[in-house]
Short mmCIF file of C-alpha atoms in Angstrom, two decimals:
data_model
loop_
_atom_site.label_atom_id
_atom_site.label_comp_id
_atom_site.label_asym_id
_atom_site.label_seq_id
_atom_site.Cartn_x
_atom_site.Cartn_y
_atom_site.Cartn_z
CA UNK A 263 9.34 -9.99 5.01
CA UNK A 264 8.55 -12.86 6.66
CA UNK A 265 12.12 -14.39 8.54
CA UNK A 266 13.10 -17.55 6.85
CA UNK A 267 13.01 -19.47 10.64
CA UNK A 268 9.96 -18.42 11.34
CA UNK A 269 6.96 -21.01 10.72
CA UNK A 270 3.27 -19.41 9.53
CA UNK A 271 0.43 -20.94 11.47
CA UNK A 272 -2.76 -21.45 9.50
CA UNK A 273 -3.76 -20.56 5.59
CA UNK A 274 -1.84 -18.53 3.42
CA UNK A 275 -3.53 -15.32 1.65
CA UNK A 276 -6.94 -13.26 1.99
CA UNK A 277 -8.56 -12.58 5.44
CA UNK A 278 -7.24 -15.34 7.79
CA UNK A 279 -9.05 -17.27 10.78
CA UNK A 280 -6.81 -15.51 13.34
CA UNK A 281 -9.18 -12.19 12.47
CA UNK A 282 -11.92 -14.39 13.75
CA UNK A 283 -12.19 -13.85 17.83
CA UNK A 284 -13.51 -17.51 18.20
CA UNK A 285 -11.21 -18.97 16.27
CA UNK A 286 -8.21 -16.71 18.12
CA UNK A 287 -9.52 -17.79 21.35
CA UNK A 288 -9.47 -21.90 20.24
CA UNK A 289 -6.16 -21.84 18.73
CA UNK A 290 -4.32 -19.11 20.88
CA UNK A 291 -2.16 -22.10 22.26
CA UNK A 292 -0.69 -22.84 18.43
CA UNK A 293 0.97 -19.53 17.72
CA UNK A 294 3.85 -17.82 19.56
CA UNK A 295 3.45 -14.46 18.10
CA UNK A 296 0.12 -12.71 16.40
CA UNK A 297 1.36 -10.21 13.50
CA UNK A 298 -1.96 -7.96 12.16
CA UNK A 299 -1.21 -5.86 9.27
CA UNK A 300 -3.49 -2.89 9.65
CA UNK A 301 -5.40 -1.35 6.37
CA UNK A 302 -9.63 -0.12 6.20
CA UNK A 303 -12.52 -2.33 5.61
CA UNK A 304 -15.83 -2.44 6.51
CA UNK A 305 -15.30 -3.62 10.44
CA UNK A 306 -17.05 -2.46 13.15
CA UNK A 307 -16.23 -0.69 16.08
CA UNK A 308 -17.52 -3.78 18.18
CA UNK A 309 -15.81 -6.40 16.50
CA UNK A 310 -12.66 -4.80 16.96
CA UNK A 311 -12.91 -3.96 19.94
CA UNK A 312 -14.16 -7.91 20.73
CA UNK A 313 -11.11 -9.36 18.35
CA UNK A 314 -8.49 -6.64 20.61
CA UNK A 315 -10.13 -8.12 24.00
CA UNK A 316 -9.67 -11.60 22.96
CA UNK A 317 -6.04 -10.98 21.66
CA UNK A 318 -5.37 -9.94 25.45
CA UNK A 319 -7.14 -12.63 26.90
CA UNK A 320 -5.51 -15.02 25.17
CA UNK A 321 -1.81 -13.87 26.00
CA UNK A 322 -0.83 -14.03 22.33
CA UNK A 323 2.06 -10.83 21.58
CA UNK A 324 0.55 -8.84 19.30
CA UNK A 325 2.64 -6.97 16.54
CA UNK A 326 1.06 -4.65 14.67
CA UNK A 327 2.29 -2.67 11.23
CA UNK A 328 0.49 0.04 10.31
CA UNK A 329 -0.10 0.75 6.54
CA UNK A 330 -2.69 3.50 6.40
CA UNK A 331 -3.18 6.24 9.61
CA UNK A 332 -4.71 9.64 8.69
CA UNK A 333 -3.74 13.20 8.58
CA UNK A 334 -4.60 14.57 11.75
CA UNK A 335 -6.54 17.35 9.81
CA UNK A 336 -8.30 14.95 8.29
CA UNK A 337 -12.53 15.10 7.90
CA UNK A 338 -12.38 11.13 7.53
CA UNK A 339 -14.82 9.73 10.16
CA UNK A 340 -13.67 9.10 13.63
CA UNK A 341 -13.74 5.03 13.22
CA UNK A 342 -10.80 4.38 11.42
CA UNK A 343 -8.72 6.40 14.27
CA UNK A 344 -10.70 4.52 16.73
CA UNK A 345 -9.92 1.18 15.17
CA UNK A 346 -6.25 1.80 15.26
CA UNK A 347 -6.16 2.72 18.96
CA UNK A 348 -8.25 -0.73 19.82
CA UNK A 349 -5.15 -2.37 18.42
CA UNK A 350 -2.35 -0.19 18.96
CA UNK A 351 -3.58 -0.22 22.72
CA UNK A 352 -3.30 -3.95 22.85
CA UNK A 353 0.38 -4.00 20.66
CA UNK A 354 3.90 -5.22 22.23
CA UNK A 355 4.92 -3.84 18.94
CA UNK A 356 4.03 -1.29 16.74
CA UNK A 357 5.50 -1.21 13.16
CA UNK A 358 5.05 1.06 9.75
CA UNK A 359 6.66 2.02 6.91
CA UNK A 360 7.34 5.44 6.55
CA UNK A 361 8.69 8.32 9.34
CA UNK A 362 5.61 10.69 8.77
CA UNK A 363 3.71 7.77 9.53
CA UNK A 364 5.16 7.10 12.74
CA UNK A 365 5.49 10.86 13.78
CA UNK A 366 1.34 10.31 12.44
CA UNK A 367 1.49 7.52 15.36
CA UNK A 368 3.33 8.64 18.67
CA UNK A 369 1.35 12.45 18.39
CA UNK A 370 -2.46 10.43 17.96
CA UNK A 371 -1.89 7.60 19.27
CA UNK A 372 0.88 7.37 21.99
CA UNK A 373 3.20 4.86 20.65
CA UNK A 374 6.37 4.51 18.68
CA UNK A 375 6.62 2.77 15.57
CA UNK A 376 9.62 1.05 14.25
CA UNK A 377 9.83 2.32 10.60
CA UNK A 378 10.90 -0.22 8.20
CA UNK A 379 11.19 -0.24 4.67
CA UNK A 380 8.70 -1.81 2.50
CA UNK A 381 10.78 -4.78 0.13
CA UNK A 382 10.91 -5.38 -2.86
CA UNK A 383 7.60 -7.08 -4.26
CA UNK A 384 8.70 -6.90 -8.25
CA UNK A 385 11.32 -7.69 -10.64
CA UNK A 386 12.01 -6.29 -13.92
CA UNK A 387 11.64 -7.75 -17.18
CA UNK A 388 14.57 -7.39 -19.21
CA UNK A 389 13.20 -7.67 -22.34
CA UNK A 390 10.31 -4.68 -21.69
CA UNK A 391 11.30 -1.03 -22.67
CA UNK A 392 9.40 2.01 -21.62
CA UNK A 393 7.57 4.20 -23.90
CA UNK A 394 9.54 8.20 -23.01
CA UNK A 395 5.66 10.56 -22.76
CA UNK A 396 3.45 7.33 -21.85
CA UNK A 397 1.28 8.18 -18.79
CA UNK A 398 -0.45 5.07 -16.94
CA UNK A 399 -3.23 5.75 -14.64
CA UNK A 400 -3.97 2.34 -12.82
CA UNK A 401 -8.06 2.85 -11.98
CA UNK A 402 -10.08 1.11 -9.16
CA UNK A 403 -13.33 0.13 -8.81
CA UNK A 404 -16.16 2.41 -9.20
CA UNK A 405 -18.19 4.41 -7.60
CA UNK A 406 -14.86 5.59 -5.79
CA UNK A 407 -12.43 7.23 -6.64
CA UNK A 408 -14.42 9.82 -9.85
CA UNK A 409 -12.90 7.62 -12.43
CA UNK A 410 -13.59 10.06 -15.36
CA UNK A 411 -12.14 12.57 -13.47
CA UNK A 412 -9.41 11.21 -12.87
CA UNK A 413 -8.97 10.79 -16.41
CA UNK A 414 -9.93 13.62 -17.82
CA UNK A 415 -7.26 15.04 -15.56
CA UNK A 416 -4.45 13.17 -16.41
CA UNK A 417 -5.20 13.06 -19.92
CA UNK A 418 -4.91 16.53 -20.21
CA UNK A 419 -1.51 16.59 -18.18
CA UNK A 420 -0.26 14.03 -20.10
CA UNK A 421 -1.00 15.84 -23.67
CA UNK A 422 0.42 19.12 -21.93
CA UNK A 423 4.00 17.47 -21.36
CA UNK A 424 3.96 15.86 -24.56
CA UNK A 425 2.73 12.62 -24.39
CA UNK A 426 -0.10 10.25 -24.19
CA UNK A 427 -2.47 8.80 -21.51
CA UNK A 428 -3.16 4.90 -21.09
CA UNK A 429 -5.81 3.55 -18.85
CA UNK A 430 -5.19 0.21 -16.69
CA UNK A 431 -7.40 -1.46 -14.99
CA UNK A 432 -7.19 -5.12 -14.15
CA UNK A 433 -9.93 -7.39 -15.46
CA UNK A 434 -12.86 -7.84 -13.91
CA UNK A 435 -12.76 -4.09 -12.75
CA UNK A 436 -15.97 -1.63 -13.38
CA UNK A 437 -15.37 1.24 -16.13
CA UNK A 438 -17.90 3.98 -16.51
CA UNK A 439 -19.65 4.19 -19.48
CA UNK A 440 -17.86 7.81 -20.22
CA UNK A 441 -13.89 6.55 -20.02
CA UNK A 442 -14.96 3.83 -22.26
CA UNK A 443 -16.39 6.40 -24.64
CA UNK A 444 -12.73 8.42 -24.55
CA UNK A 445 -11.17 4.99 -25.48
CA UNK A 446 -13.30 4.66 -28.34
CA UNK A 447 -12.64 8.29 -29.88
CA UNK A 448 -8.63 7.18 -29.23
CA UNK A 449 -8.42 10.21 -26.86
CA UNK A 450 -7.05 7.68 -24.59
CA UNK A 451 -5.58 3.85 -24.81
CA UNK A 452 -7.54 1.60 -22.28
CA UNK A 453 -5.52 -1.38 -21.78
CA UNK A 454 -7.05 -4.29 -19.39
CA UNK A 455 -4.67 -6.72 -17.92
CA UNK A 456 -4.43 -9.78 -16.07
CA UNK A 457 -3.53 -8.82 -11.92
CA UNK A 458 -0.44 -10.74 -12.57
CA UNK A 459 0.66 -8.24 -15.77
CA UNK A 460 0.42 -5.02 -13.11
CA UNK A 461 4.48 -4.90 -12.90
CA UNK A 462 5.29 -5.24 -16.49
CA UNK A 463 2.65 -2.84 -17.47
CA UNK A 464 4.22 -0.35 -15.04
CA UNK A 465 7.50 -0.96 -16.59
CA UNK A 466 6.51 0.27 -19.82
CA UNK A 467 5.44 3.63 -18.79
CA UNK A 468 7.42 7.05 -18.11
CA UNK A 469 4.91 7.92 -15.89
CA UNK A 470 2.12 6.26 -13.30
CA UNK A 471 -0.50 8.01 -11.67
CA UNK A 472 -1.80 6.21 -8.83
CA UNK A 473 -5.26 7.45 -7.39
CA UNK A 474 -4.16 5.80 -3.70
CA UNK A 475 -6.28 6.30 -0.64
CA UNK A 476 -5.43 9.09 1.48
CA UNK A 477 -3.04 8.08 4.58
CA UNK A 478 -2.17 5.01 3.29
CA UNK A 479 1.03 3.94 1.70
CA UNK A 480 1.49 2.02 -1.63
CA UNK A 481 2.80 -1.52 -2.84
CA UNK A 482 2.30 -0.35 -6.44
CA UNK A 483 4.58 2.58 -5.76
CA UNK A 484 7.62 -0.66 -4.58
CA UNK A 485 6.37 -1.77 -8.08
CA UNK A 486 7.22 1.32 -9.93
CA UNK A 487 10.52 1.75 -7.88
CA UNK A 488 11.53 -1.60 -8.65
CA UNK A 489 10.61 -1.81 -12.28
CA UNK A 490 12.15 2.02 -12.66
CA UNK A 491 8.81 3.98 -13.39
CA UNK A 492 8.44 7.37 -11.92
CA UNK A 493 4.97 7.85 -10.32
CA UNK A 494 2.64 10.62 -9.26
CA UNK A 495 0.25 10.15 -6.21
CA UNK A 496 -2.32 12.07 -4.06
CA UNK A 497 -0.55 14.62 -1.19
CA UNK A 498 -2.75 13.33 1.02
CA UNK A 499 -0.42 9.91 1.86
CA UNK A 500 2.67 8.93 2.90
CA UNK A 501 3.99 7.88 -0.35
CA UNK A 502 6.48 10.95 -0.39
CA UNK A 503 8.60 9.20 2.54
CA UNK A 504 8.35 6.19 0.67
CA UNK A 505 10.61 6.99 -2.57
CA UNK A 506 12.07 10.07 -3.38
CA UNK A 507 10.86 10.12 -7.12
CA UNK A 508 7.18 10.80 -6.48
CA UNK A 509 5.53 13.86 -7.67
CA UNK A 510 2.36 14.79 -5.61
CA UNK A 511 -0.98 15.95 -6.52
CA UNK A 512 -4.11 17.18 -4.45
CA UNK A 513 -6.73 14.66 -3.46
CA UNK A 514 -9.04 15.26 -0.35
CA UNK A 515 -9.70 12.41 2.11
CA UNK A 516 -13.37 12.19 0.23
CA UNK A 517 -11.64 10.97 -2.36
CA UNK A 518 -12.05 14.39 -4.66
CA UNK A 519 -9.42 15.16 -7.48
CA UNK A 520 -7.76 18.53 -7.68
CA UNK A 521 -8.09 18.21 -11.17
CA UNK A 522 -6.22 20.99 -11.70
CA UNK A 523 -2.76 19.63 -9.17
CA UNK A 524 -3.68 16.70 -10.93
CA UNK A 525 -2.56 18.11 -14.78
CA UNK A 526 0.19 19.83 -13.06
CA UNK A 527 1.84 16.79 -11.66
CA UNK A 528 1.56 14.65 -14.41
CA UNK A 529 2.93 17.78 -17.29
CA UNK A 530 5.90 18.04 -14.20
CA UNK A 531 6.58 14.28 -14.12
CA UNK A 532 7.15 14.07 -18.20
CA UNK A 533 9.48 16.69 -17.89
CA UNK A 534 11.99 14.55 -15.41
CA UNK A 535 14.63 11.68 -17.22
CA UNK A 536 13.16 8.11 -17.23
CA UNK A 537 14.19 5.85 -14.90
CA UNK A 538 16.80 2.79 -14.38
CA UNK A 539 15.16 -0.28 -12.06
CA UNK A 540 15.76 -0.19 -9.10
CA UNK A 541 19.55 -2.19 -7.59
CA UNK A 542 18.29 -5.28 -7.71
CA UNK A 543 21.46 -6.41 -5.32
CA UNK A 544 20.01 -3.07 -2.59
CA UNK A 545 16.61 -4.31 -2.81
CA UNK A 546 18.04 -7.32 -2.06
CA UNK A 547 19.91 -5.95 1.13
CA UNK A 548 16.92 -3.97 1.84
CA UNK A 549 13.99 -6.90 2.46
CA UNK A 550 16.63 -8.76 4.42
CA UNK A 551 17.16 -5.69 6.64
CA UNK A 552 13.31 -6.02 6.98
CA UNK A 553 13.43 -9.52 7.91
CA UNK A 554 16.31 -9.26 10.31
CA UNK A 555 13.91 -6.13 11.69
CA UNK A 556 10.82 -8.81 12.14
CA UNK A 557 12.84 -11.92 13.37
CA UNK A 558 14.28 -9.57 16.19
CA UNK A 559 10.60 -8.74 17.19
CA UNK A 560 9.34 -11.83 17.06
CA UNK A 561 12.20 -13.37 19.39
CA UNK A 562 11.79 -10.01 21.73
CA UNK A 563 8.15 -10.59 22.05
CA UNK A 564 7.86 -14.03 22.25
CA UNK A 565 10.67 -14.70 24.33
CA UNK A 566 8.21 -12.16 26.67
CA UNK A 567 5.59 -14.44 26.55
CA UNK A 568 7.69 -17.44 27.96
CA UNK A 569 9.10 -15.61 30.54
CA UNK A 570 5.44 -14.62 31.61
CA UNK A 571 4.67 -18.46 31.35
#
């Protein structure tokens, strides 16, 4: 998304200096604009509230897209709402990707959100087919989310509508002891990949079930859209107002499976056609929308700060 005239200050990928207060404070003269792209991680109150401080000290715009923000019933501790307000209190900007989301924003927070679309992050392979009944369920880490729940669960909606359950999980990735005993009876296929296989694994599935955080929303459902895979996720996001072809289950913000939702939504998803990728020349359209959506920001924001000057 990032606007072709616009020049990235400072190292490319993973957790950059700017998150560092010090470091902010040193090289606030460098940058023009500050852009923090909001998820969870263990952060504390104080050091948020110590980076936000310094971001206003410093004079630096801050834009800030928000990719997860919690139901407002939600039982989720109190931090994670009180980390967004540190920031969204100090934002020029406020960005995110879905409407809920923003409606999520102006009633908890007291701002409004630009909603823009997230791009395009995948392209097909034209020489991969899908497999019509083959369920995918991407797994995480452990202890969280109950990965043999999870399983079980969509195993037993996948043999319901007809078809047959794989297990991905990239390498390097913790499996307990009882999904790798299903594997080995063949009551389900447990496939590990390489991180850069995820989009032409998806593409070979009729169905994936992604076990996403509650209130977040989800790159690997761009992944599926672009590579033409329908998915099922938790009710509990704002995947939904992402793409039309999702089909929800039940999943509390603990992280618990309706197990029952869960077979439901996966026997519901098999019964729906396959696919066709996503319009390669609209995607296309789409993430330059996006960037013509940031470069106006940036200017607006940063011509702000010269004026101020």
């Amino acid at each position: 998304m990032l606007p072709v005239d616009v020049v990235r200050v400072g190292a490319t990928g993973g957790p950059g200096p700017w998150l560092d207060a010090t470091y902010l404070a040193e090289h606030a003269p460098e940058a023009d604009v500050l852009h923090l792209h909001t998820g969870s991680g263990p952060v504390t109150d104080a050091a948020v509230q110590c980076w936000s401080e310094t971001v206003r000290r410093s004079g630096i715009p801050l834009v800030v897209t928000v990719h997860r923000v919690r139901a407002a019933a939600s039982s989720r501790p109190a931090a994670e709402d009180a980390h967004l307000d540190a920031v969204l209190s100090t934002a020029e900007v406020v960005l995110t990707l879905t409407s809920g989301a923003a409606d999520a924003i102006g009633e908890r927070f007291g701002r409004t959100a630009i909603v823009v679309a997230h791009p395009s992050v995948a392209s097909p392979d034209p020489d991969l087919g899908a497999e019509r009944g083959l369920v995918g369920l991407r797994l995480r880490g452990v202890p969280s989310p109950d990965q043999e729940g999870l399983v079980r669960a969509a195993l037993s909606g996948a043999v319901s509508g007809g078809g047959r359950l794989r297990v991905l999980v990239e390498a390097g990735t913790d499996v307990v002891r009882s999904v790798r005993d299903l594997a080995a009876r063949e009551t389900c296929e447990l496939v590990v990949h390489r991180a850069d296989q995820r989009a032409a694994q998806f593409q070979q599935l009729h169905v994936a079930v992604l076990p996403e955080p509650c209130g977040s929303h989800s790159r690997d459902l761009e992944i599926c859209r672009d590579v033409g895979t329908r998915v099922v996720t938790p009710s509990c996001g704002w995947f939904a107002g992402q793409w039309g072809e999702v089909v929800s289950y039940g999943l509390d913000d603990r992280g618990t499976v309706d197990p029952v939702s869960l077979n439901a939504a996966v026997s519901a998803a098999l019964t729906r056609p396959m696919l066709r990728p996503a319009d390669r020349e609209w995607r296309e359209e789409q993430r330059a929308a996006v960037r013509r959506v940031h470069a106006e920001v940036y200017r607006q924001v940063a011509g702000d700060r010269a004026w101020a000057r």
